PDB file of C-alpha atoms in Angstrom:
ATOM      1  CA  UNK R  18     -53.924 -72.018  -2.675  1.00 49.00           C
ATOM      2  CA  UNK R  19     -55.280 -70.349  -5.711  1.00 50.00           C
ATOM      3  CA  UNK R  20     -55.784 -66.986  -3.879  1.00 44.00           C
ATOM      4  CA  UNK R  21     -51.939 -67.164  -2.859  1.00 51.00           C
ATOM      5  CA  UNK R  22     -50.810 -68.050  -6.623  1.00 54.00           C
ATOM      6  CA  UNK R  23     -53.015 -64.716  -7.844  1.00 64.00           C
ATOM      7  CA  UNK R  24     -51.595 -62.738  -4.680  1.00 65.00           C
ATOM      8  CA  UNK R  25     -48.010 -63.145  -5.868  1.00 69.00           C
ATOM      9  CA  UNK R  26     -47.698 -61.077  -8.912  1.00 74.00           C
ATOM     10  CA  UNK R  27     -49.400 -58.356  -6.984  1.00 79.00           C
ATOM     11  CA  UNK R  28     -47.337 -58.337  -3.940  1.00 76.00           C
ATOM     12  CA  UNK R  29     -44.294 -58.581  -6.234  1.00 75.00           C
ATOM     13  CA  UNK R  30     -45.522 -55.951  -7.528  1.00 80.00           C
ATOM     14  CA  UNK R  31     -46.283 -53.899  -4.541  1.00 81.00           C
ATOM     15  CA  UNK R  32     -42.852 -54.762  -3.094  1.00 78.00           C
ATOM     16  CA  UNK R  33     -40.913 -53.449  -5.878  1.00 80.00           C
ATOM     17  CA  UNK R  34     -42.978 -50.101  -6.026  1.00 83.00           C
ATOM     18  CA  UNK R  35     -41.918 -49.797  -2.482  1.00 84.00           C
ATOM     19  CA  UNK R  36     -38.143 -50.354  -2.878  1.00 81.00           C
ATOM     20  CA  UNK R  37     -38.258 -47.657  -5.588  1.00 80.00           C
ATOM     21  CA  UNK R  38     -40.202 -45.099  -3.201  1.00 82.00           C
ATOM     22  CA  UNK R  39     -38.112 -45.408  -0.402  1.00 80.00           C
ATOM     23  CA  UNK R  40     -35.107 -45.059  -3.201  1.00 77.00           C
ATOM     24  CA  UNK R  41     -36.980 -41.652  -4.061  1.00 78.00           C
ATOM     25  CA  UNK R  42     -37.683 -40.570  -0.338  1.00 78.00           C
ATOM     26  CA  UNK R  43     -33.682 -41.273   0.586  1.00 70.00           C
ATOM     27  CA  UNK R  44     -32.789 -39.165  -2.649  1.00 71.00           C
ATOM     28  CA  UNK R  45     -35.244 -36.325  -1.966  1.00 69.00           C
ATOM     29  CA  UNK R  46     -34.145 -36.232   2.398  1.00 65.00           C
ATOM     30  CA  UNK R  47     -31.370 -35.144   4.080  1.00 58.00           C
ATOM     31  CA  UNK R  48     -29.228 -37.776   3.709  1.00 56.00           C
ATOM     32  CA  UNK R  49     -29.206 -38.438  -0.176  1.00 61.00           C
ATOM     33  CA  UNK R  50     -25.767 -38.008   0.023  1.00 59.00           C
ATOM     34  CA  UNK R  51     -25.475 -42.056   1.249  1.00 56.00           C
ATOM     35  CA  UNK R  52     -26.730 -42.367  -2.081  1.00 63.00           C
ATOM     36  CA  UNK R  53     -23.766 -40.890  -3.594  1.00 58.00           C
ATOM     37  CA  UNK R  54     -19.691 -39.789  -2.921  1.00 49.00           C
ATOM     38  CA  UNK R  55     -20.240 -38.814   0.308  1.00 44.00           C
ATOM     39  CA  UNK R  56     -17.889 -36.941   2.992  1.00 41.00           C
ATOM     40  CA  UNK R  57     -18.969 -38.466   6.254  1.00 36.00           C
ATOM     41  CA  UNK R  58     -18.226 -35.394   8.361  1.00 39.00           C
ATOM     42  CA  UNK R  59     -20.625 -33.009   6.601  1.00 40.00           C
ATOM     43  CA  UNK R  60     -23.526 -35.494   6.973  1.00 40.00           C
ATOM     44  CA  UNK R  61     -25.535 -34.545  10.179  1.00 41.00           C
ATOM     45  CA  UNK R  62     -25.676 -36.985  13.028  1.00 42.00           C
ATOM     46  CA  UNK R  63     -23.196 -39.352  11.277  1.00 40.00           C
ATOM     47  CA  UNK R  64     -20.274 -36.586  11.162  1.00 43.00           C
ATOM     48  CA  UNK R  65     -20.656 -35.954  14.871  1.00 45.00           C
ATOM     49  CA  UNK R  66     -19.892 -39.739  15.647  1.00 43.00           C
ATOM     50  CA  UNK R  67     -16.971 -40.546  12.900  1.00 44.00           C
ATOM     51  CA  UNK R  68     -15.285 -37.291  14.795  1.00 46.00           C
ATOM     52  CA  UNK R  69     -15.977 -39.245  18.103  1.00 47.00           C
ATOM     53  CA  UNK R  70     -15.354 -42.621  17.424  1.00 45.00           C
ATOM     54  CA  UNK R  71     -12.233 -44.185  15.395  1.00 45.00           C
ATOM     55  CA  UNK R  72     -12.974 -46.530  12.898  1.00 46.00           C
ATOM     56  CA  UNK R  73     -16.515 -45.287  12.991  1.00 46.00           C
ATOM     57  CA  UNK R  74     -16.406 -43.850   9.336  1.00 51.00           C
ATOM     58  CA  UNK R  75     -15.187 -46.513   7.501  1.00 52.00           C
ATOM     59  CA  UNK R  76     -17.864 -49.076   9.608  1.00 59.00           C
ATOM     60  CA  UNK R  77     -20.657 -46.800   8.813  1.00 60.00           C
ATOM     61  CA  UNK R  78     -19.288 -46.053   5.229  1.00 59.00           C
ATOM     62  CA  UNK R  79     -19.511 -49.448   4.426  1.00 61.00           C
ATOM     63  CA  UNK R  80     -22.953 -50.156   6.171  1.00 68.00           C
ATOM     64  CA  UNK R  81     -24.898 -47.235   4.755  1.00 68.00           C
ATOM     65  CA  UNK R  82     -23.262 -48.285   1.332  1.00 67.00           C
ATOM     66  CA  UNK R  83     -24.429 -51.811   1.569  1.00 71.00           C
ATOM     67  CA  UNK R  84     -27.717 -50.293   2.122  1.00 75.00           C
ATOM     68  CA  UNK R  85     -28.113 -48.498  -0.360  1.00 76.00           C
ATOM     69  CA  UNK R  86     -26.937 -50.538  -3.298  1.00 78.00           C
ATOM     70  CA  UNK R  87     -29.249 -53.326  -1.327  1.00 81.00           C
ATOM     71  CA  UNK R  88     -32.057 -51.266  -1.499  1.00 83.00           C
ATOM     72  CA  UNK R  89     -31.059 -49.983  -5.382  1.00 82.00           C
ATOM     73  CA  UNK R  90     -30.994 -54.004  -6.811  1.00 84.00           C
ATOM     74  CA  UNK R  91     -33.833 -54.407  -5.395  1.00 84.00           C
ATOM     75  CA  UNK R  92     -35.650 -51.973  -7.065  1.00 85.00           C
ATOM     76  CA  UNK R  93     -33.892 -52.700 -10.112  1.00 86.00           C
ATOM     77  CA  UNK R  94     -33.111 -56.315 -10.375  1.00 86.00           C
ATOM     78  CA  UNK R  95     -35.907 -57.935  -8.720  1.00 84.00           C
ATOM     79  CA  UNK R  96     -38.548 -57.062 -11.355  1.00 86.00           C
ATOM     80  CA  UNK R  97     -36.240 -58.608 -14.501  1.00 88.00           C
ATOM     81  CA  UNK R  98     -35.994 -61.551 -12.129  1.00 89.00           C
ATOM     82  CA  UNK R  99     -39.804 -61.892 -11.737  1.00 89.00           C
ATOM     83  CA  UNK R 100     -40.201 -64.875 -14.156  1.00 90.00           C
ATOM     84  CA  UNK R 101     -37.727 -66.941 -12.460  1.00 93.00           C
ATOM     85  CA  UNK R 102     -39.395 -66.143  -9.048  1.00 92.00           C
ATOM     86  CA  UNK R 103     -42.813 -67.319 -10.133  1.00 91.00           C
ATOM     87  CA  UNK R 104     -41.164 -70.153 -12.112  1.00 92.00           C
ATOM     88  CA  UNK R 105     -39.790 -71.180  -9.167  1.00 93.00           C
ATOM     89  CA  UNK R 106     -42.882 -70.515  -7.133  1.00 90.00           C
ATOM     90  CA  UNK R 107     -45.434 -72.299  -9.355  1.00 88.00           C
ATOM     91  CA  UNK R 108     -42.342 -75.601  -9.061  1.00 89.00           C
ATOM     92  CA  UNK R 109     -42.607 -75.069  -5.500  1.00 88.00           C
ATOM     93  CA  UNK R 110     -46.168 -74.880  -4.564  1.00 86.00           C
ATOM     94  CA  UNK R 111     -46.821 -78.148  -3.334  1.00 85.00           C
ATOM     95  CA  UNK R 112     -44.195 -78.020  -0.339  1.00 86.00           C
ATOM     96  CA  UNK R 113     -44.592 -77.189   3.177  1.00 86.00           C
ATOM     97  CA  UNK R 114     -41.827 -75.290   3.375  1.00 89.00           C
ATOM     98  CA  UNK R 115     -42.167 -73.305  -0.161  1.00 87.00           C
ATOM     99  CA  UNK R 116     -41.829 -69.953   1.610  1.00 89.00           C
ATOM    100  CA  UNK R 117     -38.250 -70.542   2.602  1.00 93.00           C
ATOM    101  CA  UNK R 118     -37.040 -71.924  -0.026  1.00 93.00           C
ATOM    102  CA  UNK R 119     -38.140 -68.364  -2.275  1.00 92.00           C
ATOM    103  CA  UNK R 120     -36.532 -66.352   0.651  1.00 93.00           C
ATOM    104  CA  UNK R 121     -33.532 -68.368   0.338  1.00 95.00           C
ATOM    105  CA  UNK R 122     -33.735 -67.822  -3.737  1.00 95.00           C
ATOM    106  CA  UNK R 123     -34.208 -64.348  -3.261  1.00 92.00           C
ATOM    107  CA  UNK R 124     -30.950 -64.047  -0.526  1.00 93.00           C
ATOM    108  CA  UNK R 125     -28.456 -66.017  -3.036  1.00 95.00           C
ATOM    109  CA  UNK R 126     -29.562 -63.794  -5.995  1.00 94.00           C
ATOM    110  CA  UNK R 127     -28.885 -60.538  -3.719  1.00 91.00           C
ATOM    111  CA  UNK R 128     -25.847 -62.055  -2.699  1.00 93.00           C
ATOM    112  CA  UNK R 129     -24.621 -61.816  -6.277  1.00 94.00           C
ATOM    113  CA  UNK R 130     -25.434 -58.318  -6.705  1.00 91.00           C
ATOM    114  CA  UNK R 131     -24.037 -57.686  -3.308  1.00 88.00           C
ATOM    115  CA  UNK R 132     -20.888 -59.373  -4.119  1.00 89.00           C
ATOM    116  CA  UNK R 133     -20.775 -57.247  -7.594  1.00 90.00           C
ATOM    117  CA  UNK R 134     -21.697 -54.080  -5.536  1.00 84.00           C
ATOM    118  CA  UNK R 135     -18.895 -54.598  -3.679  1.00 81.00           C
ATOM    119  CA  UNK R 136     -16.315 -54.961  -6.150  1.00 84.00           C
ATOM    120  CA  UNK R 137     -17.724 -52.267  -7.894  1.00 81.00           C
ATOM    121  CA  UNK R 138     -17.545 -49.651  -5.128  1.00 75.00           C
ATOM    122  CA  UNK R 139     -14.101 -51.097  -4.453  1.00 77.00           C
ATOM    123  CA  UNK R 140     -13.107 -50.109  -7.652  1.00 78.00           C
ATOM    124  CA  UNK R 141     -14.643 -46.921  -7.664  1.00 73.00           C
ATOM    125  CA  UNK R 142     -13.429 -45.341  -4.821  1.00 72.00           C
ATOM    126  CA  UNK R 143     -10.198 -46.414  -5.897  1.00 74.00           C
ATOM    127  CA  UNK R 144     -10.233 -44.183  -8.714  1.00 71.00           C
ATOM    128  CA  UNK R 145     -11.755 -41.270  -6.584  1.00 68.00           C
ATOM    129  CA  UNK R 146      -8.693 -41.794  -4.517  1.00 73.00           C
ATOM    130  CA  UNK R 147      -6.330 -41.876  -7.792  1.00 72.00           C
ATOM    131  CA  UNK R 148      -8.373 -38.235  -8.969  1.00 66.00           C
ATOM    132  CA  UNK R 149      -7.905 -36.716  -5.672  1.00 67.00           C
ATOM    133  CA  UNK R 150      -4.136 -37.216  -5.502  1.00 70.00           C
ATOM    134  CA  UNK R 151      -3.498 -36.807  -9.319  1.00 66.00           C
ATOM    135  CA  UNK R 152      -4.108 -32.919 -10.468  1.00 62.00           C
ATOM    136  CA  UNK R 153      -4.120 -34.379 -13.894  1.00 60.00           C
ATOM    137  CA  UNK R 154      -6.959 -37.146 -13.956  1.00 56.00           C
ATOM    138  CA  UNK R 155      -8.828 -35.093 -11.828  1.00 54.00           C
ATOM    139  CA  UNK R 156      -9.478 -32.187 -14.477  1.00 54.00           C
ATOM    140  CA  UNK R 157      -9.705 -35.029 -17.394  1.00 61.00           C
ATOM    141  CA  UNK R 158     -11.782 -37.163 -15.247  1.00 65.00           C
ATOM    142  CA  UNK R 159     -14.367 -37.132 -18.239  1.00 72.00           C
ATOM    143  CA  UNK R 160     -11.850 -39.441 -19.695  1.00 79.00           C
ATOM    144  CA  UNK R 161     -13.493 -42.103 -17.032  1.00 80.00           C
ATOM    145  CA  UNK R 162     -16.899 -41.487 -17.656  1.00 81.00           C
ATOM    146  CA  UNK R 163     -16.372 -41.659 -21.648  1.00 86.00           C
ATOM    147  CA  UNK R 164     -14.621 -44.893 -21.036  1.00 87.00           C
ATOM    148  CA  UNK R 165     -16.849 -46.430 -19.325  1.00 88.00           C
ATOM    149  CA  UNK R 166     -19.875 -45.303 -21.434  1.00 90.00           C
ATOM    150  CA  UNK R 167     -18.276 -47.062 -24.251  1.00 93.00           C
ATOM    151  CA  UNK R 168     -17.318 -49.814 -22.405  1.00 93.00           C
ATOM    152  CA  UNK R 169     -20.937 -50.716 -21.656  1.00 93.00           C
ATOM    153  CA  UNK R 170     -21.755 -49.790 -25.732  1.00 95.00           C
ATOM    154  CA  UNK R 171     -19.315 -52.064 -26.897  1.00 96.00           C
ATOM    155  CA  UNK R 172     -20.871 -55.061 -24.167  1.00 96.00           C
ATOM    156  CA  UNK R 173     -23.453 -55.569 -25.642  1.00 95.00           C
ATOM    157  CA  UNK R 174     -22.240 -56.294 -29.037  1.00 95.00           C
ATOM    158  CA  UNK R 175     -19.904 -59.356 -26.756  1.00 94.00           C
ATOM    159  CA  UNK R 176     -20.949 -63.159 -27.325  1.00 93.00           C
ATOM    160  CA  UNK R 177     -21.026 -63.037 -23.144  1.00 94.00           C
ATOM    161  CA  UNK R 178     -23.512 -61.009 -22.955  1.00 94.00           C
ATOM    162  CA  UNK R 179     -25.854 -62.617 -24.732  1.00 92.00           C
ATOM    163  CA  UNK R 180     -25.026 -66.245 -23.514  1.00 93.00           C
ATOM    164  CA  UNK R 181     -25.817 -64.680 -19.915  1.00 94.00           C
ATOM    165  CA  UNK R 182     -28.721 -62.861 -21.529  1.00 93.00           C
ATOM    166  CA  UNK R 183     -29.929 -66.365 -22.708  1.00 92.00           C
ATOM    167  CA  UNK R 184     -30.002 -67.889 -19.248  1.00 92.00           C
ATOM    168  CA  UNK R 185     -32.264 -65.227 -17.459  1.00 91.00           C
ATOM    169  CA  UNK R 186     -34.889 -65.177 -20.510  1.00 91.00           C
ATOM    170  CA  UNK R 187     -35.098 -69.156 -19.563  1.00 90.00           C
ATOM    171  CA  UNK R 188     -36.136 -69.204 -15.991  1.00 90.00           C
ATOM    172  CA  UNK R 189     -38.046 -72.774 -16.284  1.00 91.00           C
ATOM    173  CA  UNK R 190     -34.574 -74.584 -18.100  1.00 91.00           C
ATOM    174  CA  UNK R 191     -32.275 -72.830 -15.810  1.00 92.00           C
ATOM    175  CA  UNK R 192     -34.362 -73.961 -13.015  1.00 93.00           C
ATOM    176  CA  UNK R 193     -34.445 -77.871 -14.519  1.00 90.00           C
ATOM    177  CA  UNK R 194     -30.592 -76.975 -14.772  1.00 88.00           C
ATOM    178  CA  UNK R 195     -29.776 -76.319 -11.289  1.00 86.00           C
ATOM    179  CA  UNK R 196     -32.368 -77.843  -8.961  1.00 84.00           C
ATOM    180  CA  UNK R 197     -32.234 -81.485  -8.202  1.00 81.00           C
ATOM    181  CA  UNK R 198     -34.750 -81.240  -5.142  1.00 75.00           C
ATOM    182  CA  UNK R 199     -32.333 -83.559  -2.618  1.00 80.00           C
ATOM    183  CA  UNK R 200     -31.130 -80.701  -0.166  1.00 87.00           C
ATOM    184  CA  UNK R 201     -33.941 -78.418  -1.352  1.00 90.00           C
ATOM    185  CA  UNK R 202     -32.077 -75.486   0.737  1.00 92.00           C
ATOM    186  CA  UNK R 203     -29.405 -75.371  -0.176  1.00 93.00           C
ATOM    187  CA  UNK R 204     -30.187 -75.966  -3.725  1.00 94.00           C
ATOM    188  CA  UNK R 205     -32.879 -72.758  -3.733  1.00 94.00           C
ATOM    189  CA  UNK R 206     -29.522 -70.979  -2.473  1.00 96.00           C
ATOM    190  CA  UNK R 207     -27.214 -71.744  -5.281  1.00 95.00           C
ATOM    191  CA  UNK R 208     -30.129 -71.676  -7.541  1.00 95.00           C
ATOM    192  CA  UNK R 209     -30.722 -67.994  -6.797  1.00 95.00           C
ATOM    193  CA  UNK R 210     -26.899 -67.368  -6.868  1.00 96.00           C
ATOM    194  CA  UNK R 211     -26.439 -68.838  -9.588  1.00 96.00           C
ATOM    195  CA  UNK R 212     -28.639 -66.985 -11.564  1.00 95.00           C
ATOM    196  CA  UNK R 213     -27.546 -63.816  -9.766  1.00 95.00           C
ATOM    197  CA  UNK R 214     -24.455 -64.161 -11.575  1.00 96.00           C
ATOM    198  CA  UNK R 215     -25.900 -64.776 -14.887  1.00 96.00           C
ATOM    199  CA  UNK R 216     -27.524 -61.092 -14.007  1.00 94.00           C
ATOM    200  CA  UNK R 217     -24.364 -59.778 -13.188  1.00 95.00           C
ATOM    201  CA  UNK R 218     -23.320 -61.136 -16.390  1.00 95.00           C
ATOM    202  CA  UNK R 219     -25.573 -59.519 -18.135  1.00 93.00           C
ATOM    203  CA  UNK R 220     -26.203 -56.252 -16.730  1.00 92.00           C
ATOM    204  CA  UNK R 221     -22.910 -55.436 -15.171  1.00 93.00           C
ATOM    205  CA  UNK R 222     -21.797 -52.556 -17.908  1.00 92.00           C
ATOM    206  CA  UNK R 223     -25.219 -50.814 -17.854  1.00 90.00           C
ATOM    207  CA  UNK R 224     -24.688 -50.932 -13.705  1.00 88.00           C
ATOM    208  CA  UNK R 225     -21.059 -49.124 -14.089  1.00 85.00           C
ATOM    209  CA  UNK R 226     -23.411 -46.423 -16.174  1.00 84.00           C
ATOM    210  CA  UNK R 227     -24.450 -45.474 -12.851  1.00 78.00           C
ATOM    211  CA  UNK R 228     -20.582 -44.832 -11.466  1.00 71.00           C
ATOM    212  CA  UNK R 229     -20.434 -42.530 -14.789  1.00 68.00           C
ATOM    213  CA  UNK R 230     -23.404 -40.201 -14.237  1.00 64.00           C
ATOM    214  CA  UNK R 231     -24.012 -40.592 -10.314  1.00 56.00           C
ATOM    215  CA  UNK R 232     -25.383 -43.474  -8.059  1.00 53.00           C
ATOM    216  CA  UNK R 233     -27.689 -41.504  -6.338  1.00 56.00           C
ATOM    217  CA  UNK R 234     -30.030 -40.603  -9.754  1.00 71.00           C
ATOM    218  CA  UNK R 235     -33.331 -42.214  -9.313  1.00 77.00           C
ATOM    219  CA  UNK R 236     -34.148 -41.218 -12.823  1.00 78.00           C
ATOM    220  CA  UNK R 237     -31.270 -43.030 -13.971  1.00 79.00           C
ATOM    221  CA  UNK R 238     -32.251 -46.144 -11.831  1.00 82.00           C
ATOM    222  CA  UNK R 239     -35.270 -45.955 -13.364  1.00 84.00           C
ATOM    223  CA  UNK R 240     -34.215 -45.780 -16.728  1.00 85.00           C
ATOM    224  CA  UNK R 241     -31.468 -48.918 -16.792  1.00 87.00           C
ATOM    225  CA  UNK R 242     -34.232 -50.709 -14.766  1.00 87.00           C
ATOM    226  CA  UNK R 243     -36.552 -50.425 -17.597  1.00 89.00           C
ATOM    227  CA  UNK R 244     -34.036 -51.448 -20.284  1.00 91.00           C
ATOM    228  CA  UNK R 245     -33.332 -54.540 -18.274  1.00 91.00           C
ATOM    229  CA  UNK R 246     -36.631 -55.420 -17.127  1.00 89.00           C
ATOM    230  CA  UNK R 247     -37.258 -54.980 -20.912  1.00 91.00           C
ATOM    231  CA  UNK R 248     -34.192 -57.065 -22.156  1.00 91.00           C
ATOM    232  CA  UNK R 249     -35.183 -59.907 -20.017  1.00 90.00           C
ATOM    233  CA  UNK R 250     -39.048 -60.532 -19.642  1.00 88.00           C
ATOM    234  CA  UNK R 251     -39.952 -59.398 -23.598  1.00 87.00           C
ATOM    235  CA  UNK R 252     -40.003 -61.340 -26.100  1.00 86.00           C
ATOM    236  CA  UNK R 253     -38.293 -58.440 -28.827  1.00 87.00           C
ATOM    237  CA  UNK R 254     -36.177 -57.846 -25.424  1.00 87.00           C
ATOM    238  CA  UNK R 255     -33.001 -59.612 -27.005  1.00 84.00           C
ATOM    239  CA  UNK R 256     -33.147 -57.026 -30.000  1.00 88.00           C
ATOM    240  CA  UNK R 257     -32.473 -53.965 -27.767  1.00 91.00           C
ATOM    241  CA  UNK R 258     -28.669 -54.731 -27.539  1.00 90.00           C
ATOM    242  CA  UNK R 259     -26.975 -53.838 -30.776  1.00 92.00           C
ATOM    243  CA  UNK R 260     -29.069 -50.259 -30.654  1.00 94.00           C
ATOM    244  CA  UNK R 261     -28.216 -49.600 -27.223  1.00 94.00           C
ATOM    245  CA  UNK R 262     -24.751 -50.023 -27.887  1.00 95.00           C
ATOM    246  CA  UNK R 263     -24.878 -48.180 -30.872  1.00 96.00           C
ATOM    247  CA  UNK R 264     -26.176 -44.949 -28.516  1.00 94.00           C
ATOM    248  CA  UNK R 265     -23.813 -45.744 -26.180  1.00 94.00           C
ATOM    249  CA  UNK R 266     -20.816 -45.951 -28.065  1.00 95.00           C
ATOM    250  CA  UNK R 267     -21.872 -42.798 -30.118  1.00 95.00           C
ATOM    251  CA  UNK R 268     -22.659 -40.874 -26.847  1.00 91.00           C
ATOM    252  CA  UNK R 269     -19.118 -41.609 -25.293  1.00 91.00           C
ATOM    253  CA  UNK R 270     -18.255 -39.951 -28.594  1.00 92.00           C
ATOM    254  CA  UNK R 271     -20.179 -36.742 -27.770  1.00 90.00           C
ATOM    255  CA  UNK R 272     -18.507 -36.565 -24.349  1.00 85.00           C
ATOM    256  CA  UNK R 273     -15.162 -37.051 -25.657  1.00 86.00           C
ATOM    257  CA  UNK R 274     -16.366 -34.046 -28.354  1.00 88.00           C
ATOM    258  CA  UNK R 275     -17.896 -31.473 -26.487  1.00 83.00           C
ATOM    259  CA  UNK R 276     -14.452 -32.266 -23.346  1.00 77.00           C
ATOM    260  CA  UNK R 277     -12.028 -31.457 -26.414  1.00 73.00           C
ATOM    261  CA  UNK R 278     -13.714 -28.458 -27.558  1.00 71.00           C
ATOM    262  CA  UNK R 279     -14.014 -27.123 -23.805  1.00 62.00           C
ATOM    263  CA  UNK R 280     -10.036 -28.045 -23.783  1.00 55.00           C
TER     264      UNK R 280
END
């Protein structure tokens, strides 16, 4: 039992290095483009079949998307949600049935993200589709991407983003919150959910960042993962806010500077 509780951290560890090299090794093939605004009948292989099958596009559209947002949380999220995993792990222990329950935790708090991915890419490709038929937005689309920017800057000045912020750097009371240990299943379900959308909460304008400057930049990924990782599992983590925004704010300046002078 011992051995196990030491394994974890590792093989938490060694999980999340994998999701982020099999995030770089998608970016650096031939098909990075799933990563990103793709056009389905340039992509090799998959072209050939959305020209032979109808429907086939939007189908695999949809499933390589999933995918790869999937596969970006997880290399993302999961290591700001460590604490509440081994929380939950350490409350867990004594059960026969422990290892379910944490996959079950770990499926409701992707389910969150998956939900918010989903939205998300809803809402972007909308406004790809509004750029491509308006001449107009599409040569000021930097008016999006400054938008957004300071959209996320002025988040984290909000009183919901800390609240949310509050209830993922308290894994142990949100657990004594939500868990009740009657229909354990269940419960390790909502539990994970539930804090999922706390995440979401929290994180959701830095995650747009990525709509602004390109879903498919690892070294973006890498950077937002850090300041939320940071954020979360530090103890000066709550003070990065109120600078961030500050940059952020003052960098959807630049953009809207440097556009007008271009203009």
């Amino acid at each position: 039992m011992r051995l196990r509780s030491r394994l974890f951290a590792p093989l938490f560890i060694a999980l999340t290095i994998s999701a982020w090299i099999a995030l770089w090794m998608w970016d650096a093939g031939p098909y990075a483009r799933y990563l990103r605004h793709a056009s389905w009948a340039e992509l090799p292989v998959v072209g050939a079949i959305c020209r032979a099958v109808p429907g086939a596009s939007l189908t695999l559209a949809a499933l390589l998307h999933s995918a790869a947002w999937l596969l970006m949380i997880a290399a993302m999220m999961l290591p700001t949600a460590f604490p509440l995993f081994d929380t939950f792990r350490r409350m867990t222990i004594a059960r026969d049935n422990r290892h379910a329950l944490m996959a079950l935790l770990i499926v409701g708090y992707a389910t969150a993200w998956a939900l918010f991915g989903f939205v998300a890419h809803g809402f972007d490709a909308a406004l790809h589709r509004l750029a491509d038929q308006s001449p107009l937005m599409l040569a000021d689309g930097w008016l999006i991407s400054a938008a957004i920017v300071a959209l996320a800057g002025l988040y984290q000045f909000s009183s919901l983003k800390h609240r949310c912020l509050d209830k993922c750097r308290s894994p142990l009371m949100f657990i004594t919150e939500h868990w009740r240990g009657r229909s354990v299943r269940r419960e390790s379900f909502l539990l994970g959910m539930s804090h999922g959308v706390f995440c979401v909460g929290c994180c959701w304008a830095l995650m747009l960042l990525m709509f602004a400057v390109g879903t498919g930049s690892v070294g973006w990924m890498l950077a937002l993962g850090a300041i939320m990782a940071a954020e979360k599992n530090f103890r000066w983590g709550g003070a990065i806010g109120k600078p961030l925004g500050v940059a952020l704010i003052a960098w959807s300046a630049w953009i809207v500077v440097q556009n007008a002078r271009i203009g």
